[in-house]
XYZ file of C-alpha atoms in Angstrom:
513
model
C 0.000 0.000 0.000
C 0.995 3.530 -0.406
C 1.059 4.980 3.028
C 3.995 4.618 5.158
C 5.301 6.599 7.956
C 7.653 8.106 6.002
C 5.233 9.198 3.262
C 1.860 10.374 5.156
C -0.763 11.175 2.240
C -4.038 12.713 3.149
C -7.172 10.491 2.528
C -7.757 12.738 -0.809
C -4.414 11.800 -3.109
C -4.140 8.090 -1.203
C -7.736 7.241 -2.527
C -6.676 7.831 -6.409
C -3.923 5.539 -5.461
C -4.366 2.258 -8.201
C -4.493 -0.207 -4.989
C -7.775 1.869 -3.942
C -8.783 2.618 -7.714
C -8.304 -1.642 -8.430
C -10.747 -1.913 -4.573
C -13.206 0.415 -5.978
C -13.711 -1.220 -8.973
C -14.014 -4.587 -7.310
C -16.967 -3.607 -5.203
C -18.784 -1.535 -7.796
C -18.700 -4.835 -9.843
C -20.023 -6.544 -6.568
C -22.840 -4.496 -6.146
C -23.892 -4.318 -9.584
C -23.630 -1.006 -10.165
C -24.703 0.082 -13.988
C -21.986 0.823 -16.338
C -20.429 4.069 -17.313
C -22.400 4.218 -21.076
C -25.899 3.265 -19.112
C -25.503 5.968 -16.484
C -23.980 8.706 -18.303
C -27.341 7.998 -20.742
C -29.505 8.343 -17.922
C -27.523 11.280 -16.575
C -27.981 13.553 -20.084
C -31.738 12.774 -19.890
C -31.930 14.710 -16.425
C -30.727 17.503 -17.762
C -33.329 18.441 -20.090
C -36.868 19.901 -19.827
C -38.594 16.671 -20.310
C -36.990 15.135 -16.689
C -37.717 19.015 -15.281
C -41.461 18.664 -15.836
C -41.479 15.186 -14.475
C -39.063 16.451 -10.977
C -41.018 19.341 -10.426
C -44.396 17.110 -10.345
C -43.104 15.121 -7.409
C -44.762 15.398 -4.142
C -44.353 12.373 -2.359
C -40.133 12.494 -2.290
C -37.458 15.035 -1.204
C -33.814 14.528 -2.456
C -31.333 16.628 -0.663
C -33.775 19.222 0.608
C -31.468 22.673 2.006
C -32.765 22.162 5.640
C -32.168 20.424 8.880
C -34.726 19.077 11.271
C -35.919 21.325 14.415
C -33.619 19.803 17.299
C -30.559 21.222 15.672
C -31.963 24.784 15.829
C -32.554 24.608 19.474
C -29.124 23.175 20.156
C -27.680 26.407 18.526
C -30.274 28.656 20.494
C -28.843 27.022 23.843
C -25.473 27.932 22.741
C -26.179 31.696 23.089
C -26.960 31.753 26.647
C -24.482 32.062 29.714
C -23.379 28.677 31.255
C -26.101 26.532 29.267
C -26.025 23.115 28.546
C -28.457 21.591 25.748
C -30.062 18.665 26.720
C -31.909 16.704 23.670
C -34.564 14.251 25.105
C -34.434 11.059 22.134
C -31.527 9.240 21.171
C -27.973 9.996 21.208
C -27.166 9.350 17.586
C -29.271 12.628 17.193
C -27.960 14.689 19.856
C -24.020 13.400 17.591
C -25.549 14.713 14.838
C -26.335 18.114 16.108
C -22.851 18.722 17.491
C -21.262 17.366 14.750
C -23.455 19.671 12.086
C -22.493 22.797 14.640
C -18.756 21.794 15.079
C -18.301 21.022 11.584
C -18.965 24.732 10.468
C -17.899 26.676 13.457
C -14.614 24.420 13.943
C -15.513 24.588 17.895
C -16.604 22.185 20.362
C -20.370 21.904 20.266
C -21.296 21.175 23.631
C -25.052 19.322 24.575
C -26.227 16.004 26.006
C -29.026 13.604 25.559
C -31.404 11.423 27.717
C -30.134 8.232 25.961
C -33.679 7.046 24.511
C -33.571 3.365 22.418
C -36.237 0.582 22.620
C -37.877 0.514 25.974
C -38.040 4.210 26.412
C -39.400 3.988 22.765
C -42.433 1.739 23.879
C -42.797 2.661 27.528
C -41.397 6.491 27.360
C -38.701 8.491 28.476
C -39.543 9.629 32.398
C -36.398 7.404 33.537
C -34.269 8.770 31.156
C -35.452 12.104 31.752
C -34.500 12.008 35.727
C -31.545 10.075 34.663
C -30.040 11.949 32.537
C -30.705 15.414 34.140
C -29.535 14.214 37.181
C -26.136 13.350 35.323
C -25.840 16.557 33.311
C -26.382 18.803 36.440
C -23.623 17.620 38.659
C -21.447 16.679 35.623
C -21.064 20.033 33.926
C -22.413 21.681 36.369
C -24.342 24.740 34.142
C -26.433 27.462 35.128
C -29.462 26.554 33.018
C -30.267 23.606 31.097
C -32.680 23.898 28.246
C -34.420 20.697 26.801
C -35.807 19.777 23.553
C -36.945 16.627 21.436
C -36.086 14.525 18.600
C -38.525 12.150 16.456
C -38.844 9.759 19.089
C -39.923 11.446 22.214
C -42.555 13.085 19.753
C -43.635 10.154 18.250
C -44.594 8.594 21.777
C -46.073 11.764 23.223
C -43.578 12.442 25.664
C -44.766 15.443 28.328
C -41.647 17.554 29.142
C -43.124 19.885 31.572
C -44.759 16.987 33.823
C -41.157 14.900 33.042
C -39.111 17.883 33.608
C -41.310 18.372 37.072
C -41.074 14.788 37.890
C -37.160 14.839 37.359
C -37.219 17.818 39.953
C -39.460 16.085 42.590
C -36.888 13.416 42.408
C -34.000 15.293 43.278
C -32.397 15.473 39.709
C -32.199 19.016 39.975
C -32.899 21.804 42.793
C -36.417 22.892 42.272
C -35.485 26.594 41.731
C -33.053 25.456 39.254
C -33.978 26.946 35.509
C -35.061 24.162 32.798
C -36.842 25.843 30.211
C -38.182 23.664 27.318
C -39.495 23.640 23.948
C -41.243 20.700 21.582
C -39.234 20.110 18.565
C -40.633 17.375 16.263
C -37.817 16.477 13.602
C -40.901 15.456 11.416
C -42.169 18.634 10.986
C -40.912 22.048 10.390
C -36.680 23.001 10.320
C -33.943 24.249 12.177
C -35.462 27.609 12.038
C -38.735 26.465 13.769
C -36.560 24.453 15.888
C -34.458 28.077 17.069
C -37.774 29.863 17.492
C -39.652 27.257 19.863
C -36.497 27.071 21.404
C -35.802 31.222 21.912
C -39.834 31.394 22.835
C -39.718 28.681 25.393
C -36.946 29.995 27.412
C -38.451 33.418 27.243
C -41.411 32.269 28.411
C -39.645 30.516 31.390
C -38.181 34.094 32.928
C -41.119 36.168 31.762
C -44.243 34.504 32.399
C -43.829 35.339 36.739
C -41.603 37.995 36.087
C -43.258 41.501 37.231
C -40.927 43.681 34.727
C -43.015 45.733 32.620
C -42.662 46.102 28.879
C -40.807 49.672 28.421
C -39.640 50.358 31.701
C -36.077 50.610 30.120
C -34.919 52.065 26.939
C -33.320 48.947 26.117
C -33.932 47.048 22.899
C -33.732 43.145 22.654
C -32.026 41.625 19.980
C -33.222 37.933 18.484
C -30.356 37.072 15.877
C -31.761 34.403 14.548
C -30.410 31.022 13.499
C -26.959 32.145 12.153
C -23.732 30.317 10.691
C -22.364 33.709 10.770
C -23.316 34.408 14.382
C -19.690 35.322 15.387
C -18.708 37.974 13.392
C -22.380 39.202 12.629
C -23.511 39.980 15.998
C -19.776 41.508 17.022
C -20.780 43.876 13.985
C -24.054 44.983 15.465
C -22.745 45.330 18.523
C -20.526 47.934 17.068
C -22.766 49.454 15.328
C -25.369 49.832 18.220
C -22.706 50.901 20.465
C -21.358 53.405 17.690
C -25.419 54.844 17.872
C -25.070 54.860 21.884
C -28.168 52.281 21.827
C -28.661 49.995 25.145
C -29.120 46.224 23.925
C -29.743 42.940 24.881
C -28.736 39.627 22.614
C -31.456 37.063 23.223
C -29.426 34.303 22.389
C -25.246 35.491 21.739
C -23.448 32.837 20.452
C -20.360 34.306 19.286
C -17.882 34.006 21.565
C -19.390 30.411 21.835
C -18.283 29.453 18.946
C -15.156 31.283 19.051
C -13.165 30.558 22.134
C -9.321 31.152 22.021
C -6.374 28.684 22.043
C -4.796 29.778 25.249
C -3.900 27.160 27.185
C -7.499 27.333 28.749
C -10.621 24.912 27.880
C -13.949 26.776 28.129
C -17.010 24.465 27.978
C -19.240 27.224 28.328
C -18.086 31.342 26.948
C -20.203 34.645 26.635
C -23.602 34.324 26.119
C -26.157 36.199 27.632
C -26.860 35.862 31.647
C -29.374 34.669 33.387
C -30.042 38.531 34.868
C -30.385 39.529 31.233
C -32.711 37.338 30.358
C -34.982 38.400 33.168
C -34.401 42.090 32.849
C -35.245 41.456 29.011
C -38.654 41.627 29.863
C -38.836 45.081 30.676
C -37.071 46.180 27.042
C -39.160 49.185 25.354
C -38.821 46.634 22.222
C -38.174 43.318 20.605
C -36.003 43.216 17.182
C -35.704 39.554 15.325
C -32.817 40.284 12.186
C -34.774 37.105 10.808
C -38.351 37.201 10.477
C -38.774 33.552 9.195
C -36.479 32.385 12.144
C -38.648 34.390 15.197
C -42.411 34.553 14.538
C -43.510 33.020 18.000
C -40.621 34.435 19.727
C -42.046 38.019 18.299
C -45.250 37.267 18.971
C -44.549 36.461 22.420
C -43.043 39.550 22.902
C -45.726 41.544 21.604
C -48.419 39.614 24.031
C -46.265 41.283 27.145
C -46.669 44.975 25.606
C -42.863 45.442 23.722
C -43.063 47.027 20.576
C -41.836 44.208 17.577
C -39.990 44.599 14.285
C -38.465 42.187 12.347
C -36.164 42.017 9.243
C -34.758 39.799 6.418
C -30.924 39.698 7.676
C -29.757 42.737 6.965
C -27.474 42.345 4.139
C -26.887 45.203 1.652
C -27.168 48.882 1.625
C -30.963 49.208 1.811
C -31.489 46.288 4.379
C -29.035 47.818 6.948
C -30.307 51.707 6.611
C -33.996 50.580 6.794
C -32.533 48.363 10.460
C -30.578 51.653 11.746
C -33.606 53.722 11.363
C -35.851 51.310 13.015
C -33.274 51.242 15.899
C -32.854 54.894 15.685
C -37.004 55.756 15.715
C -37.064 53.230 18.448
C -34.198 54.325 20.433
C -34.368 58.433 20.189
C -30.535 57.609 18.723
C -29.261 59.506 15.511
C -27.339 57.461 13.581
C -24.457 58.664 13.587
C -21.745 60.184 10.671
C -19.405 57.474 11.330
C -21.691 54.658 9.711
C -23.150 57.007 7.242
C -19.215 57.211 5.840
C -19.194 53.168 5.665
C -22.393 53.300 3.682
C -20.863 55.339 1.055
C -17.170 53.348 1.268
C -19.404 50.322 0.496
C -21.704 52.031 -2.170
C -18.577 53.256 -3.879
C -17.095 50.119 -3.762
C -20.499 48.499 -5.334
C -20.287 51.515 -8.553
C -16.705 50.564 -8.691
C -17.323 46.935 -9.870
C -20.713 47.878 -11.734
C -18.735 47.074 -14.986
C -18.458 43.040 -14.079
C -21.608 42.512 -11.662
C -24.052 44.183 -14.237
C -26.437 41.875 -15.813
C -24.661 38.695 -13.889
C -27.348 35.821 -13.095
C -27.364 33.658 -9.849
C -28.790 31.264 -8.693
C -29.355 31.010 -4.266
C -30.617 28.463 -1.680
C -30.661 28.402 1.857
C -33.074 30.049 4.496
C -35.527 31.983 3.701
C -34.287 35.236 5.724
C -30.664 34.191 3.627
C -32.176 33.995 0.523
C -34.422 37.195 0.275
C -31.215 38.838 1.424
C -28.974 37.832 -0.737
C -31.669 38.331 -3.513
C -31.875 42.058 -2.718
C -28.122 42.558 -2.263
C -27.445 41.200 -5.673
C -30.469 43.423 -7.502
C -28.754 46.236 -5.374
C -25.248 45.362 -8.210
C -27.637 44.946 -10.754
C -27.722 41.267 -10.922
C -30.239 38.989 -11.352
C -31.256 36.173 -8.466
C -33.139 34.059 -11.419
C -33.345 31.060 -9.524
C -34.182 31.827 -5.790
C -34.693 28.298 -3.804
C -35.680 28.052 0.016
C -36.884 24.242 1.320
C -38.250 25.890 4.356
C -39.348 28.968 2.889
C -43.660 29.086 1.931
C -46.124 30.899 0.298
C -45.988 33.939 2.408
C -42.236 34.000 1.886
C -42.771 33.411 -2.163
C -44.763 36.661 -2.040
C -42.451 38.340 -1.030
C -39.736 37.515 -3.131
C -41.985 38.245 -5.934
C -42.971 41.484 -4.713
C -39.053 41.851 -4.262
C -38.757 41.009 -7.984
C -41.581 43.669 -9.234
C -39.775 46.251 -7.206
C -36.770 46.117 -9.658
C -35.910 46.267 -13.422
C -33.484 43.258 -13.106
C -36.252 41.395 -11.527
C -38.345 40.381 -14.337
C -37.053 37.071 -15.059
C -36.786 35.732 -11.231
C -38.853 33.434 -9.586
C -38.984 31.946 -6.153
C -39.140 27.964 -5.385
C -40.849 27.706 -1.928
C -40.856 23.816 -0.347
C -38.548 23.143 -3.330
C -34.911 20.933 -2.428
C -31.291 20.624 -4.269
C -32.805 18.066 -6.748
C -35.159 20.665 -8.179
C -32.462 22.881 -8.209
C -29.789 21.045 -10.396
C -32.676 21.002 -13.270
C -32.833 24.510 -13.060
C -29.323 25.139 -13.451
C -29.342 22.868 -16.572
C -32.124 24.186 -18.221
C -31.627 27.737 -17.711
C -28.082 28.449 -16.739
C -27.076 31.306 -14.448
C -23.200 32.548 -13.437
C -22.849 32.255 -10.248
C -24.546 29.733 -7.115
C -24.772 31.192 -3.707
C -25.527 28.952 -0.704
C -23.719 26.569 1.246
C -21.319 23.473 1.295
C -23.837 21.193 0.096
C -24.205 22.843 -3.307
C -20.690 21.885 -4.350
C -22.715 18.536 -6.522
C -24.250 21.299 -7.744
C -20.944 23.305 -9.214
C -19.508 19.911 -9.901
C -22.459 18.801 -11.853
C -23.625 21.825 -13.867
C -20.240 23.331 -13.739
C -22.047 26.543 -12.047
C -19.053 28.317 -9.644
C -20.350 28.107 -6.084
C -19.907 30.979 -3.957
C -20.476 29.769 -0.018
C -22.027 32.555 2.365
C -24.491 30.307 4.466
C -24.433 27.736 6.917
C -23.531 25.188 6.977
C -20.075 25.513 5.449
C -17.680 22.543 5.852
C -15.402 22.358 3.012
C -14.192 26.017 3.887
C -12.744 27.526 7.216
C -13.250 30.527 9.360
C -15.619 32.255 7.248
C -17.947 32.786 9.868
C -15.593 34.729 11.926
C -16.594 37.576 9.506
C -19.462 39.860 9.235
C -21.665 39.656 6.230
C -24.379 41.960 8.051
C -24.222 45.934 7.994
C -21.838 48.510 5.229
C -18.857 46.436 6.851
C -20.702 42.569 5.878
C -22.007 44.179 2.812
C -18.541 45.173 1.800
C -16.886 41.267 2.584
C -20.009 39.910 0.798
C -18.888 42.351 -2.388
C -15.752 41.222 -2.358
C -16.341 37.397 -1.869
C -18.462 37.549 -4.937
C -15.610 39.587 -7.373
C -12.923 36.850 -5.834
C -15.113 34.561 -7.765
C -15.817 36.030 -10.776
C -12.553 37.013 -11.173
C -11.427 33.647 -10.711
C -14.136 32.504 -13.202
C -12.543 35.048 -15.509
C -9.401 33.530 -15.054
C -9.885 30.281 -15.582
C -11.605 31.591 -18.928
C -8.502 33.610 -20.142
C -5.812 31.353 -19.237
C -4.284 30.514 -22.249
C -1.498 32.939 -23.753
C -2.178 34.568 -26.832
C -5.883 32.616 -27.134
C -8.171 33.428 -24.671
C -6.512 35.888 -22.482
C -7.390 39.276 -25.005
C -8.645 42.026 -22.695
C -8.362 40.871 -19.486
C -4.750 41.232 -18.161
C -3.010 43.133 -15.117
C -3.447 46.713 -17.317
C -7.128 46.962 -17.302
């Protein structure tokens, strides 16, 4: 074989090894896998209209849908809180998953625990587990609060959390005072976003619902981020901003400097996050601002029903999505916004007019979220592209209106269409039947650039097969300005790779243009 301890070669080069191309073979002729000639046949018929018309008539299958199931969004809400441990009541393959997914993309320990659930708790439920395993997470890693959700199973069987939860605490698993807030989070049903909102709801609803605070006794404004890959540098840049505008704020749910813990010598299970005094104080904020309106209906509604003034946004990307959040801030906050951040609007408009020349008239194609995806949509009609294809899983019909009334609000709009409940699948025929420039989304769509040779541009989570981009703001002038740039790295390299032979291909583009 061709690894030896003086030659170490990474699993990518030592798998095109012909030892491991001769194994590969072998088992693909053992499993009677169809030949090259019948597959690439079948292949080239996917790629036409004909096998469009047929994909887009499916109901009763998903293939590769661009979501994740609710637990996973509840895991990441428990991250932004002070000292919290996430406790997922099913199985522990799922509670692996959901630290994996999170660890994967952040390249942090992803820290929760599960109540262990197989067969018997499966038929006869999952009290035991419940004391069991709270009992165990409380004087093991010893947090502050521990917030519990549920996977398919506990669902499935009907498990009560707030009589198990109670039950667990009448047997000594935790002290009675101790806070457990919970939230019902059926994988079946719903996404990660749902998943974050129950999740950011329940444990509101745990320090509010006693809590004699009134809505507006402070001039405080709470902030709900919203389930975000980009959490770390995101909310750092709205922190500046706010405290550029001299605006009092509250994170509801700050998982930056969870997910971004130094290398010092130190291990931090738990970092940042917002306390346990916050929380309760939270209550009495004049107002309650979600940056993702898809990712914080109950949590806004919630709000509202305890007298704080709501707003919510579609992550504000771009030059129009960030003024239109400052002056929400500033009407709700008495705040001017100040000349400082009026100078990085223009920096990043000029930069925008700069590159007008190669964005102009470029089409794209986007996935993700729905918040994601009607951002990036409007960001790119602000450079005078055109988001043709624009494809959210767990986006609806009230978020397909809006796209389209995004669309009729702009001349390069015309052509664009939203895909609500649509998945990659549907996607891929798109991008073969009516070709666009550029993808932007997230790790998974690399098939999609391999397959229909569409550059992929990552800017959502999750991203895997990239590091450390989440350590940098795409929100605000600042995140409009790296989201700018990460697109003309792209097309430039596109360009490239177009006009890389001397002499040939390379007329007009060169280093004196």
């Amino acid at each position: 074989m061709p690894q030896s301890v003086e030659k170490i070669l990474d699993h990518g080069p030592l798998f095109r090894e012909p030892e491991y191309r001769e194994m590969f073979a072998r088992k693909k002729a053992c499993d009677g896998a169809a030949g090259v000639d019948a597959t690439a046949l079948q292949s080239e018929y996917t790629k036409g209209w004909e096998y469009r018309e047929k994909n887009f008539a499916r109901e009763a299958l998903v293939i590769n849908p661009a979501k994740a199931c609710q637990p996973l969004g509840a895991v990441f809400a428990a991250a932004g809180f002070e000292k919290t441990m996430s406790f997922v009541h099913g199985s522990q393959g799922c509670a692996a998953y959901f630290r994996s997914h999170l660890s994967r993309h952040f390249k942090e320990p992803c820290t929760a625990v599960s109540s262990s659930m197989t067969e018997d708790a499966a038929v006869f439920g999952g009290l035991n587990n419940m004391i069991d395993g709270l009992a165990n997470c409380y004087s093991l890693y010893q947090p502050k609060m521990i917030t519990v959700s549920t996977t398919c199973m506990a669902e499935v069987i009907g498990d009560d959390l707030y009589g198990f939860i109670g039950n667990a605490k009448a047997k000594g698993s935790v002290p009675e005072d101790f806070d457990v807030p919970f939230a019902h989070t059926p994988s079946f049903v719903g996404s990660h976003i749902d998943g974050y909102d129950n999740a950011i709801k329940g444990i509101l609803e745990h320090f509010w619902k006693d809590n004699p605070a009134v809505a507006g006794a402070s001039e405080t404004i709470n902030i709900v981020p919203g389930f975000d890959g980009f959490c770390v540098g995101n909310n750092r840049e709205l922190g500046r901003m706010l405290g550029l505008m001299g605006v009092g704020y509250t994170f509801i749910g700050d998982a930056a400097d969870q997910f971004d813990t130094p290398s010092d010598g130190e291990y931090r299970m738990y970092d940042g996050g917002t306390t346990i005094d916050e929380l309760k104080a939270a209550k009495g904020a004049k107002a309650t601002v979600a940056l993702q309106h898809w990712n914080s209906r109950k949590t806004l509604e919630y709000a509202a029903s305890v007298g704080q003034e709501t707003a919510s946004f579609h992550y504000p990307l771009g030059v129009k999505a960030t003024d239109e959040l400052l002056m929400k801030v500033s009407a709700l906050s008495g705040k001017a916004i100040p000349e400082a951040l009026r100078l990085e609007r223009g920096r990043l408009v000029d930069a925008m007019a700069d590159s007008q020349a190669y964005l102009h008239g470029k089409r794209y194609a986007i996935f993700g979220d729905p918040d994601f995806v009607e951002a990036m949509a409007r960001f790119v009609l602000e450079t005078g592209g055109e988001p043709v294809h624009c494809l959210s899983t767990n986006g609806g019909k009230e978020w397909a209106a809006d796209m389209q009334a995004l669309f009729d609000g702009s001349p390069f709009g015309k052509d664009c269409k939203a895909h609500a409940h649509k998945d990659l699948w549907h996607l891929r025929s798109l991008l073969f039947t009516e070709p666009v420039d550029f993808l932007i989304g997230n790790s998974h769509g690399k098939y999609l650039e391999r397959d229909t040779r569409t550059p992929l541009i990552r800017l959502t989570f999750p991203i895997f097969d990239r590091h450390h981009h989440h350590r940098f703001p795409v929100i605000g002038y600042q995140g409009g300005l790296r989201v700018l740039t990460t697109i003309l790295d792209k097309l430039f390299d596109k360009l490239d790779a177009e006009t890389n032979i001397a002499g040939e291909t390379d007329i007009s583009f060169d280093l004196t243009r």
